[in-house]
Structure formats: C-alpha cells, structure tokens
XYZ file of C-alpha atoms in Angstrom:
354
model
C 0.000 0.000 0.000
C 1.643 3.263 -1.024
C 1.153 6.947 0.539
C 1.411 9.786 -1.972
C 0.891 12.958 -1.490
C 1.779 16.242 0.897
C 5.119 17.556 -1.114
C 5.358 14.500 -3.439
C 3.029 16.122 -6.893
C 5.017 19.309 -6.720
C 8.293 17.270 -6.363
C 7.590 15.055 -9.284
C 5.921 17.914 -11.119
C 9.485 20.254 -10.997
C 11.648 17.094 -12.099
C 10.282 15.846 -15.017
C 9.647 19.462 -16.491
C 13.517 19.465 -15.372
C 14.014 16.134 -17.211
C 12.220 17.340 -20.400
C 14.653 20.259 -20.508
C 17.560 18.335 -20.183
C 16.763 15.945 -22.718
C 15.905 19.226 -25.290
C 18.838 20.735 -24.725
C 21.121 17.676 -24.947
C 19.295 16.769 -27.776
C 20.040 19.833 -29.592
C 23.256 19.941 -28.164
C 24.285 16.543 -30.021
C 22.094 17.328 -33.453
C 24.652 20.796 -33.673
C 27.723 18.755 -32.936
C 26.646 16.189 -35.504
C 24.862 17.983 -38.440
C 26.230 21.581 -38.533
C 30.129 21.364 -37.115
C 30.616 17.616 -37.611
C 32.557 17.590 -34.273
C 31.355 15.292 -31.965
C 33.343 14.738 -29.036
C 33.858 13.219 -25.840
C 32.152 16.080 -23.753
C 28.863 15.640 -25.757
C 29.204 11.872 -25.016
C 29.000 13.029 -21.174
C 26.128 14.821 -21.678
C 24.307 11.553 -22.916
C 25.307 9.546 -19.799
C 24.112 12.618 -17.611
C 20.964 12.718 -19.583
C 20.092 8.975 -18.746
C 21.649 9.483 -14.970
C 18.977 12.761 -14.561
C 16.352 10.623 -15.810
C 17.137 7.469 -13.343
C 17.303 10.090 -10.519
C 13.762 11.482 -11.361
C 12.491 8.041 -11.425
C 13.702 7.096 -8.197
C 12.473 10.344 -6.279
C 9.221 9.723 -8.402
C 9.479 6.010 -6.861
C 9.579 7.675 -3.277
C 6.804 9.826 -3.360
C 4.346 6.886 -3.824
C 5.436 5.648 -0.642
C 5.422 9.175 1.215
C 8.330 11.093 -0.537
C 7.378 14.563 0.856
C 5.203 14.040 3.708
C 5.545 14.013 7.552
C 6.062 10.448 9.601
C 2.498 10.675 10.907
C 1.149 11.237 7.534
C 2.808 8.002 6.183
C 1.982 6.129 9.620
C 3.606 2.758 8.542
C 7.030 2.744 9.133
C 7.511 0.315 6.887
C 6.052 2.264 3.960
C 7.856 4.792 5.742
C 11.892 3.514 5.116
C 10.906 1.810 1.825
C 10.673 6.062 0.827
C 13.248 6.554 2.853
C 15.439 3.532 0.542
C 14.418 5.023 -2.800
C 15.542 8.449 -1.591
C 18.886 6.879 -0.982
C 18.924 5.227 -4.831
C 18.113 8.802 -5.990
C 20.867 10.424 -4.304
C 23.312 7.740 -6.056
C 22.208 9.013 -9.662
C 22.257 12.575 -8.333
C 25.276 12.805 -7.164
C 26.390 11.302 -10.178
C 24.674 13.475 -13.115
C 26.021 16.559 -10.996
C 29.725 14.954 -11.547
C 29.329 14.425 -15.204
C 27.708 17.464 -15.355
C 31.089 19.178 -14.147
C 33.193 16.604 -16.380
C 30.934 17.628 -19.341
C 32.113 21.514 -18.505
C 35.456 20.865 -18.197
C 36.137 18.034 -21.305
C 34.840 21.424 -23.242
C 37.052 23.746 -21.648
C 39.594 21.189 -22.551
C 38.754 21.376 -26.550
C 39.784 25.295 -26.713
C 42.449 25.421 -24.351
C 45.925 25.125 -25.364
C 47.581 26.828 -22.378
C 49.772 24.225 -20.450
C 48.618 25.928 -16.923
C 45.096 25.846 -18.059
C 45.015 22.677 -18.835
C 46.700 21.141 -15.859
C 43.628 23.271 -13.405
C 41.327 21.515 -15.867
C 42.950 18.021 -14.958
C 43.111 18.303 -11.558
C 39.721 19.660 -11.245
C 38.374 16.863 -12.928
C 40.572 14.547 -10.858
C 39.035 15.734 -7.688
C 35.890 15.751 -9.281
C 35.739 12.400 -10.127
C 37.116 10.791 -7.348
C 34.577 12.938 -4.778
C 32.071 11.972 -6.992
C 32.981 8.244 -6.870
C 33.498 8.216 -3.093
C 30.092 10.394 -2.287
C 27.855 8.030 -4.568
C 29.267 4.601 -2.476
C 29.103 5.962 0.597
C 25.806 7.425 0.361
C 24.158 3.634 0.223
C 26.744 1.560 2.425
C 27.601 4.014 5.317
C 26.082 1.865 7.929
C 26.677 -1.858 8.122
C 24.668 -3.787 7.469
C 23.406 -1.582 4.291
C 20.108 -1.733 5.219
C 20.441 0.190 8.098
C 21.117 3.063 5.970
C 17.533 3.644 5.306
C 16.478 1.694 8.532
C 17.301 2.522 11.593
C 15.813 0.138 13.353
C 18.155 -2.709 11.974
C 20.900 -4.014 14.097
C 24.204 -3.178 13.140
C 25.951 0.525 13.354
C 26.996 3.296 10.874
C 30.879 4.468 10.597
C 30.151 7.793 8.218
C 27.631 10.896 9.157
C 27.117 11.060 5.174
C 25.795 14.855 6.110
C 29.794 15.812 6.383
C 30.591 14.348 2.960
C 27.866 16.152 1.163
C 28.999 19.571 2.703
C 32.365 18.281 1.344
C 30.951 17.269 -1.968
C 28.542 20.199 -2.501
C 31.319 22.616 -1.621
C 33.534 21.100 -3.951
C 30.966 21.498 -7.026
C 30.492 24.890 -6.686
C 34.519 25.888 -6.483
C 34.259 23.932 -9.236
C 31.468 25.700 -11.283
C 33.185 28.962 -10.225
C 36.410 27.759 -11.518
C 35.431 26.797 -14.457
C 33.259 29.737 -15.427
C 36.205 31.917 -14.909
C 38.450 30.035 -16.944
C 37.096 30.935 -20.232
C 38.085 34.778 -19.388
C 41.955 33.951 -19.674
C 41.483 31.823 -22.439
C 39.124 34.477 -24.424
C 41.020 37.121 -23.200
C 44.057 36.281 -25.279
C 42.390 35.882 -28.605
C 43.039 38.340 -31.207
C 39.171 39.806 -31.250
C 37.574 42.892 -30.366
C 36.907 43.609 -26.662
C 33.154 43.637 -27.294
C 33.819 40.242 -28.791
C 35.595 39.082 -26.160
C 33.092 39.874 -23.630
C 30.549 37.789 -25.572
C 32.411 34.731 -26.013
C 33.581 34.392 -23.019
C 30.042 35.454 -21.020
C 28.758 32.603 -23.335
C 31.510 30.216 -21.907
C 30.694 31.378 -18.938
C 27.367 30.682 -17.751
C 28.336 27.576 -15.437
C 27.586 30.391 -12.751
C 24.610 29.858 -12.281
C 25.061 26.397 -11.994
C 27.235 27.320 -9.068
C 24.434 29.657 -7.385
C 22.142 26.448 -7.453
C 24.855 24.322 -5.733
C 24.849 27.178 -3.087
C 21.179 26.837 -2.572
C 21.442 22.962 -2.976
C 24.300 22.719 -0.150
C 22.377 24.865 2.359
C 19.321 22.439 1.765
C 21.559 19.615 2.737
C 20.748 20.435 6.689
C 17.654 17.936 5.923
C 19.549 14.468 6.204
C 19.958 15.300 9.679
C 16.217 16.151 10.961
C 13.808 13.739 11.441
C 11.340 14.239 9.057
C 13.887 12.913 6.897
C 11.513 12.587 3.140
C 9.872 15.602 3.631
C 12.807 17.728 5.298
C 15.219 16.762 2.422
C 12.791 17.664 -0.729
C 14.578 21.176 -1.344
C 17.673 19.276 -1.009
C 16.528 16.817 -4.006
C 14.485 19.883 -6.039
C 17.997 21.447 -5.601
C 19.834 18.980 -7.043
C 17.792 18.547 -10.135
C 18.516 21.943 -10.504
C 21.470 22.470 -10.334
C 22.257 19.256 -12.830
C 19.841 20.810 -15.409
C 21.135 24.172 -15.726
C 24.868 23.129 -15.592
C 24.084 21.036 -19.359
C 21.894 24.060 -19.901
C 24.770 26.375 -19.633
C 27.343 23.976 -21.146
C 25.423 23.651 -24.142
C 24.316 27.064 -25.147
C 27.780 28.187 -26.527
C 27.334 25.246 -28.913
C 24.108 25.646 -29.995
C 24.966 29.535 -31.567
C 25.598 27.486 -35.220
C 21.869 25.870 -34.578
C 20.937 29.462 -34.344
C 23.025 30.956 -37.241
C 21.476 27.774 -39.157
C 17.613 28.199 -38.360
C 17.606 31.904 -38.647
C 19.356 32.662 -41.799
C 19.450 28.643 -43.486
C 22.064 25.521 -44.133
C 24.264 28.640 -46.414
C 23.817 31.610 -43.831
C 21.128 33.355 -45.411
C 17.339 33.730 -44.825
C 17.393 34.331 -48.992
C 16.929 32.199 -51.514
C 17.466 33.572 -54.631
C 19.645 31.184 -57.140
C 23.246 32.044 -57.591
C 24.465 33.895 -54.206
C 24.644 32.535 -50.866
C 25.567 33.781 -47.770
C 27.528 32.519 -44.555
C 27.021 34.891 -42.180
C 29.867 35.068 -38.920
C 28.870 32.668 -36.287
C 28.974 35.387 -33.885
C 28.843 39.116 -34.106
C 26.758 42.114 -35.871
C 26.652 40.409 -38.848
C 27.287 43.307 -41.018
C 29.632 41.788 -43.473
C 28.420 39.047 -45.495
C 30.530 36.348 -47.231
C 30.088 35.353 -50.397
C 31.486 32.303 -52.328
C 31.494 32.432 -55.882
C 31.091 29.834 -58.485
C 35.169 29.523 -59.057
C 35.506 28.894 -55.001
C 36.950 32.280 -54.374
C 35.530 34.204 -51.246
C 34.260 38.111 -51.751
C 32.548 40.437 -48.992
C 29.176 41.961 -49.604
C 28.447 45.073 -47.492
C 25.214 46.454 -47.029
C 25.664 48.714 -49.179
C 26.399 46.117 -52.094
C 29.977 46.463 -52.917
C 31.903 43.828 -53.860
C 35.733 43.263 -51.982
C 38.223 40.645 -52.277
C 39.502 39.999 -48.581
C 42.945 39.072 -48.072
C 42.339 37.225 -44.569
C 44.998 38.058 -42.373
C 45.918 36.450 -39.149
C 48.294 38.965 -36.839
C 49.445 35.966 -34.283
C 49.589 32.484 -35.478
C 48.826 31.453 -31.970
C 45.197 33.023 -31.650
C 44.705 31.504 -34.936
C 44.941 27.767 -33.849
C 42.460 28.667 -30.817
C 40.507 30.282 -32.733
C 39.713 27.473 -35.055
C 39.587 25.020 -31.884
C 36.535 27.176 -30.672
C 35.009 26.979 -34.202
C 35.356 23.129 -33.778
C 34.068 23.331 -29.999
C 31.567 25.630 -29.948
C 31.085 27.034 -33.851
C 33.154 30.551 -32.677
C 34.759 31.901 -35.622
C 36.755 35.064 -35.626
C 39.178 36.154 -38.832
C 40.863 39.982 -39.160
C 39.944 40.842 -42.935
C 41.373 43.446 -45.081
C 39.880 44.621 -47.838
C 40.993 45.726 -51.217
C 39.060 47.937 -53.675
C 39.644 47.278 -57.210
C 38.231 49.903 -60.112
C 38.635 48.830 -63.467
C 39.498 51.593 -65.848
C 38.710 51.627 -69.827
C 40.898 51.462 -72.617
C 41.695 55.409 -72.554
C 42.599 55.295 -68.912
C-alpha cells in the first residue's frame, strides 16, 4: 500500500519538467555537434550519460513519493512504507550525485577542446581529478555508510553506521560549486588572449561562462543539505533533491548554449547563412557578431565580402598571431566561434583610354 501525497506532486511535477529540458537541450546539443560542425566529441558523449543518470534520478524520487516522498512520519503512519521512501531516496541520491559529476566533467572536457595553455590545462585536470574521485566516493558511501546496508535507510536494523554522510555532502557540494566557479572563470583567460575585439571578447567568453549559475544552485542545494539530519527525513530533504535537479539541469543548460549559436546561425538565416533564396548567391554569415559583413562564395571557389551597401571586396584574410589563430579554429570546432581579421581591397577597373 503506497502513501502519496503532501510535497510529493510538486516534487515530481518540478523534475520531469527538469528532465524534459535536459533531454531538449542535450538533444540539440548533439544534433549541432553532428549535423552543422561535424565535431562530436567526448564532452557531448557526457552529456548523454548525464541525460540517462537525470532521468534514473527522477524516477527514483518519483518512486519515493508513492510511498510518502514529501510528507511528515504521521502522515505516512507505517514505518515500513515509511523507510521503503526513505530507501528510494537513498537510490536517488546515487544518480544525483552522479549526473552533478558528469555534469562538471561535461564543462570541463569542453574547456579542454579550446584550451591550449599548459597551466590551463593542468587546473582543468586536476579539477576533474578531484571531481571524479569525490564523486565516486560520495555516490558509495551514500548507500553503504552503515553496516549492514540496510540500516542506511532503517534505523531500526541491528548493526551501526561508521560515516555521518551529512559531512561528505557539505564536502561534496562545496567542492561542485569551487568547481562551477572555476570553471566559469576560466574561459576569461582563455578568451582574453584571442586576437578579437573587446566587445567580442566579452561575448564569447560570457557565453563560456554561464556555469555560474550552476554554481548559485549548488549554493542553494548545499544549504538544503541540513535535511539528512532532521527527522522528518523525506519531507525535510525535498529542497535538497528539487535542488539537485537543478542544479544538474542548468549546468548542461549552460554547457550547451555556446554550442548551440551554429543551430541558431542555421535556423535563422538557413544551411548557407542566409534567410534568402534567390539562385546564384549565398551567404555565410559570422557565427557570432553584428553580422554586417556578409561572405560570399562564388562559383570559381573564391571568397568576396558583400556590405550592405552592395559592394563587392576581395579579402585578403589576415591572421596577426599564429597562436590566436589555432584557438581560434579550436573554438570553431568546440563551440562554432569563428573570428578572422579581414582586409579589404578595392579594385576599379578603368577603360581602354585610362
């Protein structure tokens, strides 16, 4: 017989509209990779394993709530219904803990596409080190800190528990959101370098950046964590697990906007850059930026400007350090970020009389 009710509808009703955005996002995520910069890679891999890890955590939670997930011991009355809630709870913290991991990996696999800076990429290393082995260490613990097991989720079996899990997911919380922080700064150095305009700059890098609020959410999510200490353990710990959710959702939200620019670039102005569709020309318009100068390719292969004004130039592109160049086209690859210095030469052709 199962109890459902008190916090449990809301509960299920914020993860699965969680869920659905997660899978939209990673779906478009992977179709941009795939169709428009043919550049899968091992960061959008990630985001399928935290897709199917978000959706086992929502099912578990959503397991809990039909035996009381949400409401207050007396509400529940059987403590047996009671712990079984209390045991599903426990699963779900497993997968959570997990998806918020990859989550971080996913971030900084990415980071690890554009940067070329030694330093940089040793931070990124380590951070994913510690990531993974927290992450590793949190999601055992969480089921097998007392012995026997089952004592984890009831208290009432004989036997005695060696961890206060509480500690490790201060420890573990804390960690993710040094680690959102870090990485969301990261993309300032590596930006900053780059031979672009300042205004540029600033919107790359804001774009690479947005694993902030990812970190504001683990705030919120570690403060929630008081509730696996007081007793009205599934209904104390529902921010905790709305939280959570949260936090995992808009981490591959903010990891996968940057990519999906191209998707934009592609449904706004078509497969050649252009909203147009008259015969001969086409247009690739810059994947970011005003998008005042067009490109044109003509029939030979050769590349000429269009203004808005009309007039036709033949760029000589120009690349002032060979350096910024190779990131450059890494964050093309990565994320569909294209930046080129063009100059432009005016031809007039004069008749026979001069």
């Amino acid at each position: 017989m199962g109890v459902y009710g008190g916090l449990g509808p809301m509960t299920n009703a914020v993860l699965w509209v969680e869920a659905v955005v997660f899978a939209v996002f990673a779906g478009l995520r992977l179709y941009t990779r795939k169709h428009i910069l043919n550049s899968v890679g091992l960061d959008d891999y990630l985001v399928l394993i935290a897709l199917v890890l978000h959706i086992l955590y929502t099912a578990f939670v959503t397991e809990a709530t039909v035996y009381g997930l949400g409401q207050l011991y007396a509400d529940v009355g059987d403590p047996v219904i009671y712990f079984t809630a209390v045991k599903y709870e426990l699963f779900s913290q497993v997968a959570g803990i997990m998806v918020i991991g990859v989550g971080k990996a996913t971030v900084g696999v990415f980071l690890l596409r554009i940067v070329r800076n030694r330093i940089q990429r040793v931070i990124i290393w380590a951070c994913l080190a510690i990531t993974a082995f927290i992450t590793l260490f949190a999601s055992i613990t969480v089921i097998v800190q007392c012995i026997p097991v089952e004592k984890s989720w009831n208290p009432t079996t004989p036997g005695h528990c060696w961890l206060d899990f509480s500690k490790v997911g201060y420890t573990v919380g804390s960690w993710f959101v040094a680690a959102d922080f870090s990485f969301a700064i990261l993309p300032w150095f590596i930006v900053w370098d780059l031979n672009m305009k300042q205004k540029e700059k600033i919107t790359v890098a804001c774009g690479l950046s947005l694993g902030v609020f990812a970190g504001v959410c683990g705030i919120i999510r570690t403060k929630a964590l008081g509730g696996l200490n007081a007793s009205e353990y599934i209904y104390d710990t529902v921010p905790m697990l709305i939280w959570s959710a949260t936090e995992s959702c808009v981490t591959i939200m903010g990891s996968s906007i940057p990519v999906l620019r191209p998707l934009y670039i592609y449904v706004k102005y078509g497969p050649d850059g252009t909203s147009s569709s008259s015969g001969d020309t086409s247009y690739r318009l810059p994947l970011y930026g005003s998008g005042r100068d067009r490109t044109r390719f003509s029939k030979s292969g050769l590349e000429s400007t269009v203004d808005e004004r009309g007039t036709s130039h033949n760029p000589a592109v120009t690349n002032n350090n060979p350096a910024n160049a190779s990131n450059e086209n890494i964050l093309r690859g990565a994320a569909g970020i294209e930046r080129t210095d063009e100059v432009s030469v005016n031809y007039e052709q004069f008749g026979k009389n001069g």
